Coordinates of C-alpha atoms in Angstrom, one line a residue:
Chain A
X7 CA 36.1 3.1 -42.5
X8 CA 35.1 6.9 -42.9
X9 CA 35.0 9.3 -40.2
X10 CA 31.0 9.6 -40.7
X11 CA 29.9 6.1 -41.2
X12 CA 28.5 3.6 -38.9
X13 CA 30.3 -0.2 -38.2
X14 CA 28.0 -2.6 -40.0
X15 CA 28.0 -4.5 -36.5
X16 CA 26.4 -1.6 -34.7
X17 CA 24.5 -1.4 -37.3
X18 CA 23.2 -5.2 -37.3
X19 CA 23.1 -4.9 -33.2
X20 CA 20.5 -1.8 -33.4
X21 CA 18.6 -3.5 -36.0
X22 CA 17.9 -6.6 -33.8
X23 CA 17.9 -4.6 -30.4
X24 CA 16.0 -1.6 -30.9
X25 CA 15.9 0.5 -27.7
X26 CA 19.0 -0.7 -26.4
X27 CA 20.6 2.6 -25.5
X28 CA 17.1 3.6 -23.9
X29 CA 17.0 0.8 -22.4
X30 CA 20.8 1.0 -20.4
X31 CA 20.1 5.1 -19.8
X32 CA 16.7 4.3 -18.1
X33 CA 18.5 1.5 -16.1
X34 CA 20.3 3.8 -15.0
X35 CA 18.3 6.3 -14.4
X36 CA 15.9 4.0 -12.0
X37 CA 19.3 2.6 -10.5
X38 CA 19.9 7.0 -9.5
X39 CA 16.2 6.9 -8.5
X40 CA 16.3 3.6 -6.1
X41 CA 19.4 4.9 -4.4
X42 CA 18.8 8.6 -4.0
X43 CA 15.6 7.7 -2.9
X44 CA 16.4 5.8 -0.4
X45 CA 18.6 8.6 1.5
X46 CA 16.9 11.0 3.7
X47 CA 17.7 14.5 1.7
X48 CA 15.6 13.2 -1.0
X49 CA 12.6 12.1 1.2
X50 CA 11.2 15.8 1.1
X51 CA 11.2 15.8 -2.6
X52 CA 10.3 12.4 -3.3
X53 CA 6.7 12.9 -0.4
X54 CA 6.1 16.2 -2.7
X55 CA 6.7 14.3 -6.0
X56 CA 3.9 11.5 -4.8
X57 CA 1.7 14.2 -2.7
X58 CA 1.3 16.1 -6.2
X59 CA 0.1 13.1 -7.4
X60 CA -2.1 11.8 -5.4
X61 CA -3.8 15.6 -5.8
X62 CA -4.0 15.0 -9.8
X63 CA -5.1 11.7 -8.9
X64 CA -7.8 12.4 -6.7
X65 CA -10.9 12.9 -8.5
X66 CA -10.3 9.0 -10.3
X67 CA -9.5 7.5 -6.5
X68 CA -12.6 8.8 -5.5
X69 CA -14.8 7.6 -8.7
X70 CA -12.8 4.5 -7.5
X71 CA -14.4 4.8 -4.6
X72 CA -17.8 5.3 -5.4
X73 CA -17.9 2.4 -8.2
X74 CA -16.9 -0.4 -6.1
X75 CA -18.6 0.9 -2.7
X76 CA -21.7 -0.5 -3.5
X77 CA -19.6 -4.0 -3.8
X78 CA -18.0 -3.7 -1.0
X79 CA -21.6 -2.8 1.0
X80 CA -22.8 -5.8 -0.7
X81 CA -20.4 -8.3 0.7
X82 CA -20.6 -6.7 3.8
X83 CA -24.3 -7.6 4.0
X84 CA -24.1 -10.9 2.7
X85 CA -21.4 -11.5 5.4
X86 CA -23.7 -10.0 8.5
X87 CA -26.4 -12.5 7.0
X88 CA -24.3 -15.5 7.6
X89 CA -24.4 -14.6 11.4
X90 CA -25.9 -17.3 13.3
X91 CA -28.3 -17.1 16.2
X92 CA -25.3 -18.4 19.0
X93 CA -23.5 -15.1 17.5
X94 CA -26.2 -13.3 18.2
X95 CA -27.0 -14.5 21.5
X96 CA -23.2 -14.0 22.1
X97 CA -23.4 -10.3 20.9
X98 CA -26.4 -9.5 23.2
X99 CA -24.7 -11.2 26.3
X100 CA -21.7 -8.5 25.2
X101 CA -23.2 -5.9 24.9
X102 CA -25.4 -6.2 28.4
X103 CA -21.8 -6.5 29.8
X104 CA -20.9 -3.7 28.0
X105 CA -23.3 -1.5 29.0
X106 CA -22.7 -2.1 33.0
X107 CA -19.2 -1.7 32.9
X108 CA -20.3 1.9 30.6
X109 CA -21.7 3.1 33.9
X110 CA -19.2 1.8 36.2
X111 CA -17.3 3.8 34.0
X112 CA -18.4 6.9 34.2
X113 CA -18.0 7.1 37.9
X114 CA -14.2 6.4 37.2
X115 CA -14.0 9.2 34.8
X116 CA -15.7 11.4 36.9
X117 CA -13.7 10.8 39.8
X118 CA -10.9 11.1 37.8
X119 CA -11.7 14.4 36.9
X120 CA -12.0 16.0 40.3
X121 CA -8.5 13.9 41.2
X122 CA -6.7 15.9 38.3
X123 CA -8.3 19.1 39.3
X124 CA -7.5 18.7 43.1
X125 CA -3.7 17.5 41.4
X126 CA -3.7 20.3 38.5
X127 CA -2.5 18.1 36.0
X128 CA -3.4 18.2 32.8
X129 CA -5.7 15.8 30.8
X130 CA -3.1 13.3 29.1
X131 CA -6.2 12.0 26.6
X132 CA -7.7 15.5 25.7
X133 CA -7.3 14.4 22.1
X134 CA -8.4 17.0 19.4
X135 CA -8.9 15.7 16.2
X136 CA -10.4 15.6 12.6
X137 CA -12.7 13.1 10.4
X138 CA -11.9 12.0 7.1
X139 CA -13.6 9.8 4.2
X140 CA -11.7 7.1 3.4
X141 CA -11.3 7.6 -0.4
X142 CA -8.8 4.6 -1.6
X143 CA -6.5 2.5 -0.3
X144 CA -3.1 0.7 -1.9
X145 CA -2.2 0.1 -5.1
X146 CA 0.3 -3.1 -4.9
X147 CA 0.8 -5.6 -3.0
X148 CA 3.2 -4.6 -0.6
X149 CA 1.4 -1.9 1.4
X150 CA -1.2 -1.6 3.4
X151 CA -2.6 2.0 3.2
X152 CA -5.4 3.6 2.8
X153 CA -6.2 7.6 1.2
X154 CA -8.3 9.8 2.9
X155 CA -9.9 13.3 2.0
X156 CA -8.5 15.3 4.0
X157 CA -4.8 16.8 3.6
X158 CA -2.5 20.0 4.9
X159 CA -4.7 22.2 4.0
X160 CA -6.9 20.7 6.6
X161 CA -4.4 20.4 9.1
X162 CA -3.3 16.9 8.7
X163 CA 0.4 16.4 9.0
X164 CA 3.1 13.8 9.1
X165 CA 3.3 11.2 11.5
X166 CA -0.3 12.1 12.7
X167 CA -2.4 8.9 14.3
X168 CA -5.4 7.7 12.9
X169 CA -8.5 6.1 14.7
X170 CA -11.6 4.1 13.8
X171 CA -14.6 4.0 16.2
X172 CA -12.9 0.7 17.3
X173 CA -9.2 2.3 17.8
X174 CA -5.8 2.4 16.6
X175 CA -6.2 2.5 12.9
X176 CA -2.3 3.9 11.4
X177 CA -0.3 6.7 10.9
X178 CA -0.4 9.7 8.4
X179 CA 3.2 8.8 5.8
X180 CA 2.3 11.2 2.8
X181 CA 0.4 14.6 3.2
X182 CA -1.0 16.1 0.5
X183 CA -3.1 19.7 0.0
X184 CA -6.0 17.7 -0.1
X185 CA -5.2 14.1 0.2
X186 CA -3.4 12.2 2.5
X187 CA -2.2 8.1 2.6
X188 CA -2.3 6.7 6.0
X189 CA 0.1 3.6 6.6
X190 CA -1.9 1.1 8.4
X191 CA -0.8 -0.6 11.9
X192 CA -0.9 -4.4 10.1
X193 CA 1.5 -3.2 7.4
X194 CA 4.8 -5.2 7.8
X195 CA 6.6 -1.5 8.0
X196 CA 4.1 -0.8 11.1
X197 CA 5.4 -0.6 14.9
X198 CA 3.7 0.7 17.6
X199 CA 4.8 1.3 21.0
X200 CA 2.0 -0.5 22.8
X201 CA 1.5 -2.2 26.5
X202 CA -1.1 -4.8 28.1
X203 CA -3.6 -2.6 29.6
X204 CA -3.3 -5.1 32.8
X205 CA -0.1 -6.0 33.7
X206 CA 1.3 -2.8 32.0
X207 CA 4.1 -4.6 29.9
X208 CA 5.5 -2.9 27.4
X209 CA 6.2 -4.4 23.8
X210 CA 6.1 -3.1 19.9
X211 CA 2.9 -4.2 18.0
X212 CA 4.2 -5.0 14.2
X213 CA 1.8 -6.0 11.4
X214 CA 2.1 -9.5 9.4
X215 CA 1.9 -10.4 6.0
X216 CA -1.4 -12.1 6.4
X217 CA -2.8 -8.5 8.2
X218 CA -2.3 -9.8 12.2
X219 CA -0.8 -8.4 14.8
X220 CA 2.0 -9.2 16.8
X221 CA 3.4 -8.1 20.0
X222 CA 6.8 -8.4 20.2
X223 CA 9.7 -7.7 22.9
X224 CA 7.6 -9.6 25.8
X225 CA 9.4 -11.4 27.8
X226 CA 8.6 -15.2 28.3
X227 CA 8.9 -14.3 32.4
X228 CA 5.3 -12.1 32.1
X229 CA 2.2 -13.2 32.6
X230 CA 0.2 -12.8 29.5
X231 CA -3.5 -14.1 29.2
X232 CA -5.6 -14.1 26.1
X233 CA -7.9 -11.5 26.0
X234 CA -5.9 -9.3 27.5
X235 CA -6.3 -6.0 25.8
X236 CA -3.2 -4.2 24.0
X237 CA -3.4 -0.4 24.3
X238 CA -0.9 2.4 22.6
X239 CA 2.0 3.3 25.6
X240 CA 2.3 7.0 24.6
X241 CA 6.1 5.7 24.0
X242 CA 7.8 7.6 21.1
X243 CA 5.7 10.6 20.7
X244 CA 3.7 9.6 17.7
X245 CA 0.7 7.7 19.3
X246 CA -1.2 9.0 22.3
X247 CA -1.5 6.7 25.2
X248 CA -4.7 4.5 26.1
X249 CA -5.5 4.0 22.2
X250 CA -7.2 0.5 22.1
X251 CA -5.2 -1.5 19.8
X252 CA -6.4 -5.0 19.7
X253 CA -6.9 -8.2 22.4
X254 CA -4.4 -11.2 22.8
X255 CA -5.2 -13.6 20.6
X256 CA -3.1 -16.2 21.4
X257 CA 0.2 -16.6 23.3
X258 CA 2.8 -18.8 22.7
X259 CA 6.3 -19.4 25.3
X260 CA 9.2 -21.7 24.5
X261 CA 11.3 -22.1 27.6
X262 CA 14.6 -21.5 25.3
X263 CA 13.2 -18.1 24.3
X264 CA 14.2 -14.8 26.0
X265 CA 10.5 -13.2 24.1
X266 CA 6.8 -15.1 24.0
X267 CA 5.3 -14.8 20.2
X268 CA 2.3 -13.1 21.3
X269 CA -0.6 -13.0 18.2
X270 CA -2.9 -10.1 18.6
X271 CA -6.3 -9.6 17.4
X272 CA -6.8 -6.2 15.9
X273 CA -9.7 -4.3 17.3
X274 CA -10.9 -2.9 14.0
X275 CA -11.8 -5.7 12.7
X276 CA -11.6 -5.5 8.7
X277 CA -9.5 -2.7 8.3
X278 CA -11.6 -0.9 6.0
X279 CA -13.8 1.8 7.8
X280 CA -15.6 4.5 5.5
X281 CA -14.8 7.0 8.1
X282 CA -11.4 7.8 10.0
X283 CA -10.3 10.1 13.0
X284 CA -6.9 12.0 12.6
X285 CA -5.4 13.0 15.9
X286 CA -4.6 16.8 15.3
X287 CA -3.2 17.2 18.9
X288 CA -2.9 15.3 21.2
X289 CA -3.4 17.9 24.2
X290 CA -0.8 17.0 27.2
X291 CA 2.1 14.8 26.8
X292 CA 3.9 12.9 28.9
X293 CA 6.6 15.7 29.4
X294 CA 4.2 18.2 30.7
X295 CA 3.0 16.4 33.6
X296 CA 6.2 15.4 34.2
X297 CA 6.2 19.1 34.6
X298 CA 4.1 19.1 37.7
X299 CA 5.1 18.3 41.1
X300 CA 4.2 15.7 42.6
X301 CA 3.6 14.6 46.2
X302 CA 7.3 13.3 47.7
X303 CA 7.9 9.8 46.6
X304 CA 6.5 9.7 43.4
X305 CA 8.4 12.4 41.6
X306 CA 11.2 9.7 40.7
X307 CA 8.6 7.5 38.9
X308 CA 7.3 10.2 37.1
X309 CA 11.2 11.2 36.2
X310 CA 12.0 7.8 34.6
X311 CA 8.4 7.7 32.6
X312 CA 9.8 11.4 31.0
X313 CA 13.4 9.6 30.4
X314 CA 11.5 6.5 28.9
X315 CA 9.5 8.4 26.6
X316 CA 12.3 10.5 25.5
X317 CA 14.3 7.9 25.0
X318 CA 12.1 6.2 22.9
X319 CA 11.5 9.0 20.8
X320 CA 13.7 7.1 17.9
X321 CA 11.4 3.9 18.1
X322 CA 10.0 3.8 14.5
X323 CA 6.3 4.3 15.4
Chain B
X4 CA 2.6 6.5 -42.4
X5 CA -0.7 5.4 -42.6
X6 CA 0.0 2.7 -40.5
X7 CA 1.5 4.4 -38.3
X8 CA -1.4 6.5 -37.8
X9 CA -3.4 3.8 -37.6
X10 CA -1.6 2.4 -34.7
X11 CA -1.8 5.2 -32.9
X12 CA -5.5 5.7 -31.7
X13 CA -5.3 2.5 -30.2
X14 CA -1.8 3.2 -28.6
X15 CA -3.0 6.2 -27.1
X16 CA -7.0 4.7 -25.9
X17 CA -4.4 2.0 -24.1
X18 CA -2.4 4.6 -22.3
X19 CA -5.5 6.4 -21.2
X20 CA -7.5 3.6 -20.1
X21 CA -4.9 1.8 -18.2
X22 CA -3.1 4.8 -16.7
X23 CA -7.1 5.6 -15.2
X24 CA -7.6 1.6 -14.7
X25 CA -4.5 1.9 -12.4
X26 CA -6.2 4.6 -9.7
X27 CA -10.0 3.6 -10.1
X28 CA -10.0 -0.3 -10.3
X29 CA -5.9 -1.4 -9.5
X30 CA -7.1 -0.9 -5.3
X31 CA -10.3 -2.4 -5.4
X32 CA -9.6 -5.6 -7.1
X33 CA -7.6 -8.4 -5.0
X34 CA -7.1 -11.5 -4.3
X35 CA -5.5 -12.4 -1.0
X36 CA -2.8 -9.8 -1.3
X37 CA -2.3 -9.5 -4.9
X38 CA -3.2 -6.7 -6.7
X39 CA -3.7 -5.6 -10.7
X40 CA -0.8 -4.2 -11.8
X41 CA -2.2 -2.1 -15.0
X42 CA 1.0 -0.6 -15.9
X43 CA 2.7 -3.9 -16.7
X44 CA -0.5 -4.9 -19.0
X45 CA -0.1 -1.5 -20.9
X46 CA 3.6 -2.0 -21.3
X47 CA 3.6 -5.5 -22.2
X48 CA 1.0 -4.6 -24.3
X49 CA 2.7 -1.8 -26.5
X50 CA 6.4 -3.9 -26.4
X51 CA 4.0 -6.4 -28.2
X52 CA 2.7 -4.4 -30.4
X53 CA 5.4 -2.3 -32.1
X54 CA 9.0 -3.1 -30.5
X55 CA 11.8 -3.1 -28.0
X56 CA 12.3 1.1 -28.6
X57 CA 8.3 1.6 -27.9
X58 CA 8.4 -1.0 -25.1
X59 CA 11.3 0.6 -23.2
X60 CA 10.0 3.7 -23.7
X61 CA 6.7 3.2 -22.0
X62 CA 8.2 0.8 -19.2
X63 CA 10.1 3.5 -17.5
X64 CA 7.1 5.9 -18.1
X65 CA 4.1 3.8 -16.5
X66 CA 7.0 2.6 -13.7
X67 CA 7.5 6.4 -13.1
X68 CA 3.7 6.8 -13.1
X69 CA 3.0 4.0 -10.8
X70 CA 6.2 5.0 -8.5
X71 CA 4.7 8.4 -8.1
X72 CA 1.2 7.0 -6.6
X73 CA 2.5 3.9 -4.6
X74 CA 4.6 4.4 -1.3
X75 CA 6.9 2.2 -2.5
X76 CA 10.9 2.4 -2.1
X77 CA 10.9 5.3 -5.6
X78 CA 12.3 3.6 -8.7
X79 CA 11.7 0.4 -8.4
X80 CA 8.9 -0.2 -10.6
X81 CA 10.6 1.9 -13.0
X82 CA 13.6 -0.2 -13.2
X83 CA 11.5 -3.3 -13.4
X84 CA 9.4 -2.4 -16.5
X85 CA 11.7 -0.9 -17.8
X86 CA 13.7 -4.6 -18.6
X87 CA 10.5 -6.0 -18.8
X88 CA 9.7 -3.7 -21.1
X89 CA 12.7 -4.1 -23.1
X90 CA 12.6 -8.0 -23.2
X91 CA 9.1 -8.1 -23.9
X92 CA 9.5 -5.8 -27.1
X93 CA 12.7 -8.2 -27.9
X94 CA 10.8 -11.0 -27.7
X95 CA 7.4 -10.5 -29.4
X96 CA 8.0 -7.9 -31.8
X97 CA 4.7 -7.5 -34.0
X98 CA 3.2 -10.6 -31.2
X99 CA -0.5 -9.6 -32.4
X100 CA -0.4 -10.4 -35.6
X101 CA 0.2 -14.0 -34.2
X102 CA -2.7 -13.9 -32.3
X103 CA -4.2 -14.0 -28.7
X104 CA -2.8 -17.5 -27.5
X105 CA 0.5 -16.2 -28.7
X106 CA 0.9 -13.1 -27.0
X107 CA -0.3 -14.9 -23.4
X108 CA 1.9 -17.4 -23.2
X109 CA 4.9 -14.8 -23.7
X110 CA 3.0 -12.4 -21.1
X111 CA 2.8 -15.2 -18.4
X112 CA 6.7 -15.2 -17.9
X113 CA 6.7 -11.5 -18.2
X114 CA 4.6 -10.9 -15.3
X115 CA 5.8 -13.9 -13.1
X116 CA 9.4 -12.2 -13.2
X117 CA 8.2 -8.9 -12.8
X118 CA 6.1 -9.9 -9.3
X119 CA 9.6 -12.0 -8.9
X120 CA 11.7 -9.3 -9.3
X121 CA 9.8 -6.8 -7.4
X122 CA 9.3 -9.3 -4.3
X123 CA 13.1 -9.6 -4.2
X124 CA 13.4 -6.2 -4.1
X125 CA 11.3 -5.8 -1.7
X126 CA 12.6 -8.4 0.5
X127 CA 16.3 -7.3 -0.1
X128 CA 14.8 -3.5 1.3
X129 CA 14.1 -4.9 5.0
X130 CA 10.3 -6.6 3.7
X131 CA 9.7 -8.5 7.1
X132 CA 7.6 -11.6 5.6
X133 CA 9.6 -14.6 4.6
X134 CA 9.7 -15.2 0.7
X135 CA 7.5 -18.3 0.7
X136 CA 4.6 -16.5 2.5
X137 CA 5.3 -13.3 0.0
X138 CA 5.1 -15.6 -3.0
X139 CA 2.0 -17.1 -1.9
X140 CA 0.1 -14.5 -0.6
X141 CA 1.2 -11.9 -2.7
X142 CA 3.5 -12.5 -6.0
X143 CA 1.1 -15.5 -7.2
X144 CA -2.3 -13.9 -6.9
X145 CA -1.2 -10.8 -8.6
X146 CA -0.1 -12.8 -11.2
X147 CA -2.8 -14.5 -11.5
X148 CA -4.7 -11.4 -11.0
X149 CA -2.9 -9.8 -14.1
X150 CA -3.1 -12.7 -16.5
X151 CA -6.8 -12.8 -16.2
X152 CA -6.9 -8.7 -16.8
X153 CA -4.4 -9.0 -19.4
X154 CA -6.3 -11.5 -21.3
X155 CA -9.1 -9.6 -21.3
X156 CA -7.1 -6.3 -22.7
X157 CA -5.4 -7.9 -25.1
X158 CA -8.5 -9.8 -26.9
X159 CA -9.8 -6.5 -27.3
X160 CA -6.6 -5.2 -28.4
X161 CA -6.6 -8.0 -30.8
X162 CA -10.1 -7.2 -32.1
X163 CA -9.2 -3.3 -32.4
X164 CA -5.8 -4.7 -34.3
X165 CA -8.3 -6.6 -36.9
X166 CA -10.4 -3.4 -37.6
X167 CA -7.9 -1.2 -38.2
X168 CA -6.2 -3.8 -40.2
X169 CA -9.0 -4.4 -42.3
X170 CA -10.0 -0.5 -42.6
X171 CA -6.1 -0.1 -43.9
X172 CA -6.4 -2.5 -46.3
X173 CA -9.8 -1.3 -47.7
X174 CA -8.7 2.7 -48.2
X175 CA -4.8 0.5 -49.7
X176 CA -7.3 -1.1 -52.4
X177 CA -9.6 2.1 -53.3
X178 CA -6.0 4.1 -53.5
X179 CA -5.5 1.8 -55.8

């Protein structure tokens, strides 16, 4: 066998397996990908790697958009149509209720204006913030995210929260110059530091593979009712606090448990709004009124509320 | 060389049309939780086609490509077409020519073990659903979902296929 020439196996083997030596360096190419990836010194590239994407990719995720919007209007219809007259009535005895509790209110916020002035602390839910077209949402499977129109160079950032006109809707996870992907709180990767709005409880909301909600952490020894409504606890710096997040759906407690497995119903109902808030800023934390001083007996509260939120800074909102 | 040529406009109206198929219709058609996966169809499609080289080829490049827009954990698409790519090419080299029922029934496994594959991955990379309620809500219906679309791209592929065959044959005989 000559210096030059090729074995008559190899030969035989490249014949039948064509792409073989492609086929072992891309393995092990996407085997380098998978595990750099995965560590946090390539996050930075990898986020502006898929945020140069998503730019080139706009203008098809929007014609996207636009093509199947009509669709997606249409089914919407057809589902309003199959309301029936007990929803309705239902709706109308809601909204009544609504309305009354609207003007009771706004004698609370009112109040609770002068209070903080008298107090000179600083409005905790003095939220600024930014709309944004929903343009897309996810590609596969495994996610649940929606793209919106707006990206850095409208001031959208990492980690920001996102609203509907109902509440809580996700969290910014990829920013681009115009273009942003917002991970959405039902996605299994979700948690949110959240709290029953009555009995103040605190527990992490984490989606479901079938898109609910559940509340997790609770302990079977608190009293949770359905209906109770599940609000954002501020916790962890990423959400503000008081964002409607969903009602108790339904509760379950076995004696042997140390948690309940508490279902909640998301407030935005379909998870698919045309329209989006992005929280900006999110005006006074919890650090600066812990800031402020407080009349004696209360400062120690307000000391352990700073140490619980910095402590939960590492929670993965 | 002619044929070669002749393959190409095809090859390259498939790369285009899937690549765009991906970002305009891949979000907005579902069932359940499954999703189109258009990348898969174009590389089973071309592994088809020509062979394991071509199939290989464009496996890691439409992974890469669908990688770079999802938010998934990066490379794992890439490393899954890319041996689905590989397999596929190995397995139905010159499929077309068989016909359409042909080429299905060896893109059916193709796509159950590439939703397979990437649900285990998934699942292995802290997924939270249990794999009973992934495969049901999300690896079957994108199958399905992706057998349906892939049937429908690879009759036309097949009708394309005839043409050119057919126009090949006519300027081999007035060469003649």
């Amino acid at each position: 066998m000559g210096m030059g020439k090729i074995p008559k196996s190899r030969l035989k083997r490249q014949e039948q397996m064509p792409g073989l030596r492609w086929a072992l360096a891309f393995v092990i190419i996407s085997l380098f990908a998978i595990t750099v990836g995965s560590r946090s010194f390539a996050t930075p590239y990898i986020l502006g790697m898929r945020a140069g994407a998503s730019t080139v990719a706009k203008p098809l995720t929007l014609a996207g958009n636009l093509l199947f919007k009509p669709l997606s209007s249409v089914s919407t219809i057809a589902h309003n149509l199959g309301a029936s007259q007990t929803t309705l009535t239902e709706l109308e005895n809601q909204n009544a209720q609504l309305s009354s509790q609207l003007a009771a209110l706004e004698e609370y916020k009112l109040e609770n204006t002068r209070l903080n002035k008298l107090l000179d602390i600083k409005n905790a839910y003095n939220l600024k913030s930014t709309a944004a077209r929903v343009i897309g949402s996810q590609l596969d499977a495994w996610e649940r995210i929606i793209v919106i129109d707006k990206g850095s160079n409208s001031g959208i950032g990492l980690n920001m929260a996102v609203m509907d006109a109902f509440g809580l809707m996700g969290q910014v996870i990829e920013v681009g110059p115009t273009s942003a992907k917002v991970r959405l709180i039902n996605d299994e990767h979700s948690g949110v530091s959240a709290i029953i709005q009555s009995t103040r409880v605190p527990g992490v909301v984490v989606g479901n593979v079938d898109g609910s909600l559940t509340l997790n952490y609770i302990p079977t020894t608190e009293q949770v009712n359905e209906g109770d409504m599940v609000v954002t606890s501020g916790m962890g710096g990423i959400f503000p606090k008081g964002i409607v997040i969903g009602r108790v759906k339904s509760v379950q407690k076995d004696s042997a448990a140390l948690y309940a497995n508490i279902t909640v119903e998301p407030i935005s109902k379909h998870f698919n709004p045309e329209e989006v808030l992005i929280i900006t800023d999110k005006g006074a934390s919890e650090a600066d009124v812990s800031g402020i001083e407080l009349p004696s007996g209360e400062s120690g509260t307000t000391q352990s509320n700073a140490a619980a939120s910095n402590g939960s800074a590492a929670t993965g909102n | 060389m002619t044929r070669d040529r002749a393959m190409q406009r095809p090859i390259i109206i498939l790369v285009l049309i899937c690549g765009a198929a991906q970002i305009v219709c891949g979000p907005h058609i579902q069932i359940l939780e499954g999703h189109i996966n258009f990348c898969l169809i174009l590389t089973c499609a071309l592994a088809f086609m020509t062979n394991s080289k071509v199939g290989t080829i464009c496996g890691f490049c439409s992974g890469l490509f669908y990688d770079l827009l999802s938010v998934a954990p990066f490379g794992t698409m890439m490393l899954i077409l890319t041996v689905v790519g590989f397999c596929s090419g190995l397995v139905g080299r010159n499929l077309f020519a068989e016909g359409l029922s042909r080429v299905l029934v060896l893109f059916v496994p193709a796509a159950f073990v590439c939703e397979l594959l990437n649900g285990i991955f998934m699942l292995s990379m802290g997924e939270q659903s249990g794999f009973f309620s992934a495969l049901g809500l999300r690896m079957l219906p994108s199958v399905v979902l992706n057998i349906a679309m892939a049937a429908l791209v690879f009759f036309m592929l097949t009708r394309v296929k005839r043409k050119d065959t057919m126009a090949l044959r006519r300027s081999i005989r007035t060469i003649k």
